[in-house]
Tab-separated table of C-alpha atoms in Angstrom:
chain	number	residue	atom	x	y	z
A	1	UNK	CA	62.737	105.401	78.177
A	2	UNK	CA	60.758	102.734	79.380
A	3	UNK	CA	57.862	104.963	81.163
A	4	UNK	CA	57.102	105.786	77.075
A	5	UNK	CA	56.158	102.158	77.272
A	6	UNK	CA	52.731	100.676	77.925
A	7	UNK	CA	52.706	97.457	76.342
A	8	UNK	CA	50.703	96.133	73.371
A	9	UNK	CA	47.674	97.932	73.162
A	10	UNK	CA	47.309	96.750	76.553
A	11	UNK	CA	47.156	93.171	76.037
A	12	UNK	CA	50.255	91.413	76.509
A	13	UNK	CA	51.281	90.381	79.355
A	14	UNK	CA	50.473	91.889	83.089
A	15	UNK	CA	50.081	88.431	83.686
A	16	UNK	CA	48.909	87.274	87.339
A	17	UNK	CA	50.157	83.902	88.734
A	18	UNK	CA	45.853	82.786	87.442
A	19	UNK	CA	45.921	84.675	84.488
A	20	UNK	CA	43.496	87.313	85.744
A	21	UNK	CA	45.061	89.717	82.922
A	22	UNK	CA	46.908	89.408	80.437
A	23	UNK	CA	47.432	93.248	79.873
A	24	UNK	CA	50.864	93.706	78.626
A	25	UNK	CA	52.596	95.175	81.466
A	26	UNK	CA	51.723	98.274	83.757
A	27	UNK	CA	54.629	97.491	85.900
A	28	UNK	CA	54.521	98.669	89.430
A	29	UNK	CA	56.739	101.520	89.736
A	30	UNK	CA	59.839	101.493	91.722
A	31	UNK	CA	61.721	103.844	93.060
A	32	UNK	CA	64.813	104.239	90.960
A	33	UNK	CA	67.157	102.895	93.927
A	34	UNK	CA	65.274	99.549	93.908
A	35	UNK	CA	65.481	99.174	90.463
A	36	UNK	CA	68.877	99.695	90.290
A	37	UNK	CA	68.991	96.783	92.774
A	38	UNK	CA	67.279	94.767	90.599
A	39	UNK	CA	69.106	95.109	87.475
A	40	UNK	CA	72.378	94.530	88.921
A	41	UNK	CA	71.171	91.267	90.995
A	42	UNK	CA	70.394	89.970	87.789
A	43	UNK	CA	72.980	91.435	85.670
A	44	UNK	CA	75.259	88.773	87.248
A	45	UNK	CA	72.419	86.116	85.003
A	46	UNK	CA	72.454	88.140	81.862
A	47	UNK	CA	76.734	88.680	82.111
A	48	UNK	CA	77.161	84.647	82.524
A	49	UNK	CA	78.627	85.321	85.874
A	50	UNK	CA	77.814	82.554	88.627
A	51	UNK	CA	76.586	83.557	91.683
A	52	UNK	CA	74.288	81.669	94.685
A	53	UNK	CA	71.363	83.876	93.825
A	54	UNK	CA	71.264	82.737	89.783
A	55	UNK	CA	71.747	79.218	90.653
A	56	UNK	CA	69.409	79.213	93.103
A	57	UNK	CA	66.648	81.249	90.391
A	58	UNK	CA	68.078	78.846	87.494
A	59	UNK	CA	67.514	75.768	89.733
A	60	UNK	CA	63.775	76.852	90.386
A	61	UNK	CA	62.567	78.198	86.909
A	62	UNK	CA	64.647	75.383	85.060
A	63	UNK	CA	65.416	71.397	84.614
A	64	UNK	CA	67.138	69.435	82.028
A	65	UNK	CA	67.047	65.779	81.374
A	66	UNK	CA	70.872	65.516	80.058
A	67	UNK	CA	73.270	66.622	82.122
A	68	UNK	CA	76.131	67.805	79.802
A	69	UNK	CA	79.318	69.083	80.878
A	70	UNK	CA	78.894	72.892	81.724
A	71	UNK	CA	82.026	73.833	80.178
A	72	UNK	CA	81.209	72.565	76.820
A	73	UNK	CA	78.363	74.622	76.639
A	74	UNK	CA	77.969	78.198	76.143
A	75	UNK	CA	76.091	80.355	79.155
A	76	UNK	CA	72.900	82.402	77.891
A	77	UNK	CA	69.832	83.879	79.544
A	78	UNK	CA	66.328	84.487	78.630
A	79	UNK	CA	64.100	86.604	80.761
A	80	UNK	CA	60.245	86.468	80.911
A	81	UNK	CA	57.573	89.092	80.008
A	82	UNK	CA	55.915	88.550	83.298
A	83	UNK	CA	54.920	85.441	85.449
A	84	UNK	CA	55.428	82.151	83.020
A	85	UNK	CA	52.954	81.179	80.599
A	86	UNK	CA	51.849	79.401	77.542
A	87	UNK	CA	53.061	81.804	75.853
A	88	UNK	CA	56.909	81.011	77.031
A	89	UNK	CA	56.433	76.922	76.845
A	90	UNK	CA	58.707	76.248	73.751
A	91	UNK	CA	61.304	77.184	75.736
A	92	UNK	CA	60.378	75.462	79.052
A	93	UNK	CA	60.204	72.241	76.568
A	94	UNK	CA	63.229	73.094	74.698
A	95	UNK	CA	64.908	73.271	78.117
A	96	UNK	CA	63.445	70.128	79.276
A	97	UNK	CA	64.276	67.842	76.256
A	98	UNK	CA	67.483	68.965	75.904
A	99	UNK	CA	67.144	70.796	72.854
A	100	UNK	CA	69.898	73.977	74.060
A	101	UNK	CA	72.340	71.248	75.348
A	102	UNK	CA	72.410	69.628	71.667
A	103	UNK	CA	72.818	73.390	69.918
A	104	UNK	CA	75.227	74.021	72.738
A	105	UNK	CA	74.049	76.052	75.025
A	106	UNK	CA	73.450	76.176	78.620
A	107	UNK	CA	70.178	78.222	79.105
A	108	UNK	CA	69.003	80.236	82.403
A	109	UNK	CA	65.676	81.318	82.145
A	110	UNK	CA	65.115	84.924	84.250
A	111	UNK	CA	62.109	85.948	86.000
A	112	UNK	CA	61.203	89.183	84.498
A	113	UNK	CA	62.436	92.563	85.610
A	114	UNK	CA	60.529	95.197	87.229
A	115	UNK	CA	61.506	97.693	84.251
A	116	UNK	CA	60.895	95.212	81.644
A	117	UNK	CA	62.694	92.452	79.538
A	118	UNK	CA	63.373	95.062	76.712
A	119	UNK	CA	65.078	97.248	79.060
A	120	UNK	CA	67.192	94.242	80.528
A	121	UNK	CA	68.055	93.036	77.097
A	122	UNK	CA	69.217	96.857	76.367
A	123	UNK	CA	71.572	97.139	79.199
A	124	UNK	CA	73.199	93.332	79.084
A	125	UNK	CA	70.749	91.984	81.925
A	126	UNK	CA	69.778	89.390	79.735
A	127	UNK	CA	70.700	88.160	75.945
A	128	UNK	CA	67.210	87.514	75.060
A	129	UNK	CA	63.882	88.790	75.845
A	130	UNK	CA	60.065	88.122	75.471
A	131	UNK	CA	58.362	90.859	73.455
A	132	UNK	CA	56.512	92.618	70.846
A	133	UNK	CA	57.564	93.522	67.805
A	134	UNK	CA	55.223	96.960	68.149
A	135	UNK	CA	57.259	97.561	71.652
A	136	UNK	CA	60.503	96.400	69.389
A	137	UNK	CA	59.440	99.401	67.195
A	138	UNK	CA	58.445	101.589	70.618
A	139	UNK	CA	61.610	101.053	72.413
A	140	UNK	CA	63.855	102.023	69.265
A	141	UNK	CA	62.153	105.084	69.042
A	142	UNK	CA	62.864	106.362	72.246
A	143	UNK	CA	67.192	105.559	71.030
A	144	UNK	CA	67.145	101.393	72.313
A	145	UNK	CA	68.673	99.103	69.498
A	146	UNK	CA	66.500	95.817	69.577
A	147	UNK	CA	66.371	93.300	67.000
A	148	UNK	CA	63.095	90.928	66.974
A	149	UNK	CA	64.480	87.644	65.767
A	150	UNK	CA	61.902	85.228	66.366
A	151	UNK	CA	58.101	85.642	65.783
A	152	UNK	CA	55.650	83.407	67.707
A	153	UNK	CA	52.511	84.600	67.453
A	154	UNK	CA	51.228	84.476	63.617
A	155	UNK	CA	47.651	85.207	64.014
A	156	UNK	CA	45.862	88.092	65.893
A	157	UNK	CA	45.287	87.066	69.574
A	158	UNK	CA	44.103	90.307	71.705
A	159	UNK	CA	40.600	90.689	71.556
A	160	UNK	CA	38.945	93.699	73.203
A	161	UNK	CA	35.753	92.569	75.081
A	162	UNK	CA	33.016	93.627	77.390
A	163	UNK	CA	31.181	91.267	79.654
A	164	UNK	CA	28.450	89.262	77.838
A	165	UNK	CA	25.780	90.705	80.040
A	166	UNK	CA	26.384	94.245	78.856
A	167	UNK	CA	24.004	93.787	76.411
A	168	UNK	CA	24.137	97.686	75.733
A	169	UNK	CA	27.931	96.942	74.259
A	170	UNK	CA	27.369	94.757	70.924
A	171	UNK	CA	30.125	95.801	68.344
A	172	UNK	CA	32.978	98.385	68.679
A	173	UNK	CA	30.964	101.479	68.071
A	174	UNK	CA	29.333	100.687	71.743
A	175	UNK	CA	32.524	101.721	73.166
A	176	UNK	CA	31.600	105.408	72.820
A	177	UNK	CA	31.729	107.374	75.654
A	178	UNK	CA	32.027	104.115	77.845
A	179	UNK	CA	34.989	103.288	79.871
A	180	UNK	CA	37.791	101.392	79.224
A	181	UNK	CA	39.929	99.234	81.382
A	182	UNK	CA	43.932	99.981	80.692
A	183	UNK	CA	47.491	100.637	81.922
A	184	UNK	CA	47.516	103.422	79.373
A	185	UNK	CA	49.388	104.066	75.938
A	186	UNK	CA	49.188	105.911	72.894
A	187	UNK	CA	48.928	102.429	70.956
A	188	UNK	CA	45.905	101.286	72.530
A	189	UNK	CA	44.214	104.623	71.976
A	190	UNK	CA	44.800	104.656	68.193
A	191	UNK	CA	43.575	100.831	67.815
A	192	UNK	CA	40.284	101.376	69.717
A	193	UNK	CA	39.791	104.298	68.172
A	194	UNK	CA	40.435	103.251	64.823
A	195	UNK	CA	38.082	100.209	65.532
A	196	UNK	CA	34.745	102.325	67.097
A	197	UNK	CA	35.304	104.891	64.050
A	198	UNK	CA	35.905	102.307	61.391
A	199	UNK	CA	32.300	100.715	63.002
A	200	UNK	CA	30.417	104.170	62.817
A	201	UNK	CA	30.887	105.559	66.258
A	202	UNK	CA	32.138	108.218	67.932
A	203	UNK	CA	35.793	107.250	68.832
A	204	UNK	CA	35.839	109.177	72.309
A	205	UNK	CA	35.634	106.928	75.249
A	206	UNK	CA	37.097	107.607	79.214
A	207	UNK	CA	39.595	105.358	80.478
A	208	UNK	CA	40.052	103.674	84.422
A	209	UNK	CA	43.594	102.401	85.090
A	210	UNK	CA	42.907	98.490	85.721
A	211	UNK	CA	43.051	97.292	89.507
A	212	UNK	CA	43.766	93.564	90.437
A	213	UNK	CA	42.646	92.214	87.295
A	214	UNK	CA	40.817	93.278	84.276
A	215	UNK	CA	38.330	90.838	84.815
A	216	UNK	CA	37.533	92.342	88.103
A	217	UNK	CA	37.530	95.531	87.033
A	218	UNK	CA	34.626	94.596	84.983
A	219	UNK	CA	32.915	92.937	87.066
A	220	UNK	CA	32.705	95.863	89.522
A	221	UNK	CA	31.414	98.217	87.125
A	222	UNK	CA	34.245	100.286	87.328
A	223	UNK	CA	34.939	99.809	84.001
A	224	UNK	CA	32.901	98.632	80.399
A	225	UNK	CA	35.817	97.409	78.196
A	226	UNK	CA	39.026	96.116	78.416
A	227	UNK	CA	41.688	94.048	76.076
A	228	UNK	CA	42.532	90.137	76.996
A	229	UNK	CA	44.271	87.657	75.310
A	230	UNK	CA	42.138	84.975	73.562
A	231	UNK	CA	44.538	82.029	74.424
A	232	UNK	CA	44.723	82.719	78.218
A	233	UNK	CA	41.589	84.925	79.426
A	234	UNK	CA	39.611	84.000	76.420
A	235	UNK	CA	40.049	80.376	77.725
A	236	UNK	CA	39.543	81.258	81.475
A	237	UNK	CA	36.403	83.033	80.467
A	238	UNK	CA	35.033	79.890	78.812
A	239	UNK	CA	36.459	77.829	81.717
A	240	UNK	CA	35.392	79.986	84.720
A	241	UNK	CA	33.537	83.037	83.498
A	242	UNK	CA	32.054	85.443	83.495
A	243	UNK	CA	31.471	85.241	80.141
A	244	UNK	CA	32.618	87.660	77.155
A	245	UNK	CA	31.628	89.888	74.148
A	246	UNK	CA	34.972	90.372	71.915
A	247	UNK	CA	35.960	92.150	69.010
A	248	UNK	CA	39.199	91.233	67.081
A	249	UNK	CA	40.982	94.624	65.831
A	250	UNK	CA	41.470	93.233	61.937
A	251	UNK	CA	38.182	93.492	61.385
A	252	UNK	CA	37.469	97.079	62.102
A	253	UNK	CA	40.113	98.681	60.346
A	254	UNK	CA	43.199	98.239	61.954
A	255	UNK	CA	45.843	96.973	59.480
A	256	UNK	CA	48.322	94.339	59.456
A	257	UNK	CA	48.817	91.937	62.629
A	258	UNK	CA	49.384	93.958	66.012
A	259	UNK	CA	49.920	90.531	67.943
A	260	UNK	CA	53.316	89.568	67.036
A	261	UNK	CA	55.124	88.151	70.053
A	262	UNK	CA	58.096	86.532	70.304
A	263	UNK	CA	62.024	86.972	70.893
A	264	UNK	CA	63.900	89.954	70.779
A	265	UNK	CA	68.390	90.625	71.462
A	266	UNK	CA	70.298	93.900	71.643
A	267	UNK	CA	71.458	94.483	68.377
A	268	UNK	CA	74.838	94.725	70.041
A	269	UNK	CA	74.890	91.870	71.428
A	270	UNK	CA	73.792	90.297	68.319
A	271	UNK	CA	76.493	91.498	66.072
A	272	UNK	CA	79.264	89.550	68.058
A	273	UNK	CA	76.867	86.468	68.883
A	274	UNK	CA	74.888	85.768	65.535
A	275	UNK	CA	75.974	81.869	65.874
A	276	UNK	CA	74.516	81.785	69.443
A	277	UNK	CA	71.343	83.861	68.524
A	278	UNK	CA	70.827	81.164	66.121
A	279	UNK	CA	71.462	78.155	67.666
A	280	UNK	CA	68.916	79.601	70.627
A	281	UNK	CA	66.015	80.124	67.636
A	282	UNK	CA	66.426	77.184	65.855
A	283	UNK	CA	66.369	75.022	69.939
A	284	UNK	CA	63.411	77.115	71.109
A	285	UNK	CA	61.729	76.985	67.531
A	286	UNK	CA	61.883	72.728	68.541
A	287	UNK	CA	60.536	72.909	71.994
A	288	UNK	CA	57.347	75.451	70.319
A	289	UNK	CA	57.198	72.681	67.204
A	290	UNK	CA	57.081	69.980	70.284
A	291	UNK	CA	54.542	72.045	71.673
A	292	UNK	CA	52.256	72.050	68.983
A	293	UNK	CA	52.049	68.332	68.801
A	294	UNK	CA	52.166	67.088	72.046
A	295	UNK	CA	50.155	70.242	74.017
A	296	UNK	CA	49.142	67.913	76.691
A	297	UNK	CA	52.825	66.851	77.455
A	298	UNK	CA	53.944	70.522	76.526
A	299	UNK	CA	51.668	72.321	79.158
A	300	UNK	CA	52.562	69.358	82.054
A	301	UNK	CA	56.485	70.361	81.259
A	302	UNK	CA	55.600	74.048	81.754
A	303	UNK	CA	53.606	72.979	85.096
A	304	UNK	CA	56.563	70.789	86.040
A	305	UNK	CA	58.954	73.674	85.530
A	306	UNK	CA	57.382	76.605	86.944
A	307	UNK	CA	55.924	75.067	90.292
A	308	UNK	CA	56.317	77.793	92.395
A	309	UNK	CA	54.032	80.006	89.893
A	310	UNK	CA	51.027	78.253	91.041
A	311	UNK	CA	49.709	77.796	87.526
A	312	UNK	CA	46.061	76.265	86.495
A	313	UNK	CA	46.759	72.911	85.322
A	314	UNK	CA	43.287	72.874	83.704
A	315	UNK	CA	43.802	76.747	82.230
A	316	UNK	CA	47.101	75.891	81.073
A	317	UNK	CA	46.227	72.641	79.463
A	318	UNK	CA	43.083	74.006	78.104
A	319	UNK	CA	45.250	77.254	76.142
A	320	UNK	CA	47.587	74.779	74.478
A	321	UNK	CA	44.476	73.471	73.268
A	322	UNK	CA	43.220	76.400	71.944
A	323	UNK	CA	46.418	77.573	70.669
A	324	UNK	CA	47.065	74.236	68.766
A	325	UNK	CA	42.830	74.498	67.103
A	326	UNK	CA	43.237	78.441	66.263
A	327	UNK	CA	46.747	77.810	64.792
A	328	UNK	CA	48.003	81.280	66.029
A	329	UNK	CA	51.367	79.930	66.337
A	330	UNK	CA	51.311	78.974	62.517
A	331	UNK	CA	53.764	76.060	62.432
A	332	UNK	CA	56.028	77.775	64.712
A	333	UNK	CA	58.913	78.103	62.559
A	334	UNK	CA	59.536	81.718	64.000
A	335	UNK	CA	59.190	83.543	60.392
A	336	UNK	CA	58.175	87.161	60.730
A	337	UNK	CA	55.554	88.618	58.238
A	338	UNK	CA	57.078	91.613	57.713
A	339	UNK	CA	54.578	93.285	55.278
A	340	UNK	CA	51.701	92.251	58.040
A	341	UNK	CA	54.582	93.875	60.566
A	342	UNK	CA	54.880	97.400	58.456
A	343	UNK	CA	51.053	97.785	57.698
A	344	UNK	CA	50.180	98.066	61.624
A	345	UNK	CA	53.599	100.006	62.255
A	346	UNK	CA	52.697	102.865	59.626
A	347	UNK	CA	48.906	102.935	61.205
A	348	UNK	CA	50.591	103.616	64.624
A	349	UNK	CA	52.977	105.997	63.087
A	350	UNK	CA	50.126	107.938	61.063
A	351	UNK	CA	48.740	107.818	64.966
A	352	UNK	CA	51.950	109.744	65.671
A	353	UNK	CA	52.380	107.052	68.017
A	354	UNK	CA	56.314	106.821	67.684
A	355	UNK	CA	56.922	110.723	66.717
A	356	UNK	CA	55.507	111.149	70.865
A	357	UNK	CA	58.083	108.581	72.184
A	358	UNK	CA	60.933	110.470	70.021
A	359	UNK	CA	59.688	113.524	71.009
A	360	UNK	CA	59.891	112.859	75.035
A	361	UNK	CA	63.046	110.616	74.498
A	362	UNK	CA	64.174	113.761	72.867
A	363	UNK	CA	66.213	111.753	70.111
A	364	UNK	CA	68.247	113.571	67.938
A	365	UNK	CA	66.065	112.356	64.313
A	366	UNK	CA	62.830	112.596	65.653
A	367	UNK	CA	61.224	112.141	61.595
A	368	UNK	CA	63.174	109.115	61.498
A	369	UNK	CA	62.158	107.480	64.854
A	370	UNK	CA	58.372	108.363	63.909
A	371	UNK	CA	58.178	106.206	61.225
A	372	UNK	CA	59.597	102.832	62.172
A	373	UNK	CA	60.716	99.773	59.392
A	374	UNK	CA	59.420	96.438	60.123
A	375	UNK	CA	62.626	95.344	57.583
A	376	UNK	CA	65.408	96.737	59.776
A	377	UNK	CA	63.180	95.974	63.074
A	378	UNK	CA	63.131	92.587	62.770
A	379	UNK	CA	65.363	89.296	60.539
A	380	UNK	CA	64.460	86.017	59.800
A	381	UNK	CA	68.285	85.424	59.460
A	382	UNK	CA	68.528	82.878	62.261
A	383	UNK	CA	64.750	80.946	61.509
A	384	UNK	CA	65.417	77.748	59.649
């Protein structure tokens, strides 16, 4: 199901520990023994069973200033996207300040899995995951039943960029017959082809699978284009270089808002924990309000908490910034726009981006899987 999978039009999160990328996954295939380690090492997380392992991984990804009796509280787990971010750092906060202990709930935060936190949410690994509403929509076509219930991102934040110096690449249409930098999927295709047409050109263009970053990629004229994330390698380009030439997919033709990330459960799951689903959005919906008005104190939490990620303090401190001036988090009340949601879902399915996943997922109402609805994808039930 998951190999169907490629992430966000490439830009999500195939974070490095520096930020190198932020391509939205390309996991590092595993043989099918090893990931069937994996899952059940951390099923024991996701299941609320103790072990030495989860204490040990709960002890090093999380602290809490309040130390409430355990058995008042009610065990959950959250698992990453990739390496921890500013993207995750309302819940680092929430975690810190004690916002879960007051709703009731004793929070472990997972590393992510090898096959993805939509897969581990699927199969009871974890309650909650980081994601996409477009892989929401991807994942359900292949037969998964995810529910998005928490939108973070309200503003477009992939940008798809050459380096500055390519001064024969100056708008989308420039992408023509160049190269581009991916992990591969059928939704990255349609939006940078959409976005060279929609600017005149020819949309064909020849792909290179990225290598240690996309940034170095680049850089070693292997490849002419690639997608980043303007509130993590947007900022390390400004910070470090080398500098970039971006182009933001809304304004070459691509409809709606393809950058919706937040928090997604099993809709299984969901049905017989709607008060804890809740309770989580409303705590983590705090620590991202937190986050927006104290980003300083917000990215040294995240620092504090995720140590052994070796993350930039400047980088990190300089993407809340950016995050809090763009306003891509909106006022981080969690509210999904699901009109902006089905305008970019009906672009990818006129792609026949879903009817492929149905198709190799070989699910029984392939018409139906093809054409996604942002209104049963995702709720604002649980958003205050």
């Amino acid at each position: 199901m998951m190999n169907n999978l490629k992430r966000v039009h490439g830009v999500r999160t195939t974070r490095n520990i520096n930020g190198l990328h932020g391509v939205h996954i390309a996991r590092r295939a595993l043989s099918i023994l090893a990931s069937a380690a994996l899952l059940t090492s951390l099923a024991a997380c996701g299941n609320q069973k103790s072990s030495s392992s989860s204490a040990t991984t709960s002890s090093n990804q999380t602290s809490a200033t309040n130390k409430a009796d355990d058995k008042n509280l009610t065990p959950m787990s959250f698992m990453l996207d990739w390496t921890p971010n500013t993207n995750h750092v309302g819940v680092y906060v929430a975690q810190k300040l004690g916002y879960y202990q007051q709703a009731g709930l004793k929070l472990t935060i997972l590393p992510t899995a090898q096959t993805g936190a939509e897969t581990a949410i699927e199969s009871g690994v974890a309650n909650v995951g980081f994601t996409t509403l477009s892989n929401v929509a991807a994942v359900n076509a292949s037969g998964s039943h995810l529910h998005f219930v928490y939108d973070l991102t309200q503003k477009q934040v992939a940008r798809w960029c050459s380096l500055k110096a390519r001064k024969d690449i100056t708008s989308p249409k420039d992408f023509s017959g160049k190269t581009f930098v991916t992990f591969g999927s059928a939704e990255q295709t349609a939006v940078l082809k959409q976005m060279i047409r929609h600017d005149g050109g020819k949309p064909d263009f020849k792909t290179v699978t990225v290598g240690t970053s996309t940034f170095q990629t680049l850089t070693s004229g292997k490849g002419d284009f690639g997608g980043f994330y303007e509130t993590w390698e947007g900022v390390q380009s400004r910070l470090d270089g080398p500098a970039l030439n971006c182009f933001i997919a809304g304004d070459y033709g691509v409809p709606g808002n393809p950058d919706q990330l937040g928090f997604a459960v099993s809709s299984t799951w969901e049905k017989a924990h709607s008060k804890q689903v809740k309770a989580f959005v409303q705590a983590t919906a705090r620590g991202y309000q937190y986050a927006l008005k104290n980003p300083d104190k917000a990215a040294s939490i995240l620092l504090e908490a995720t140590r052994s990620s070796a993350l930039d303090p400047k980088l990190t401190k300089a993407s809340m910034k950016d995050i809090v001036a763009g306003k891509y988090w909106g006022d981080a009340s969690g509210k999904t726009d699901v009109t902006a949601a089905q305008q970019y879902i009906n672009f990818l399915a006129d792609n026949n981006v879903y009817r492929g996943i149905a198709q190799d997922a070989k699910v029984k109402d392939v018409d139906a899987a093809a054409h996604p609805q942002a209104s049963t994808l995702a709720t604002n039930d649980y958003v205050a």
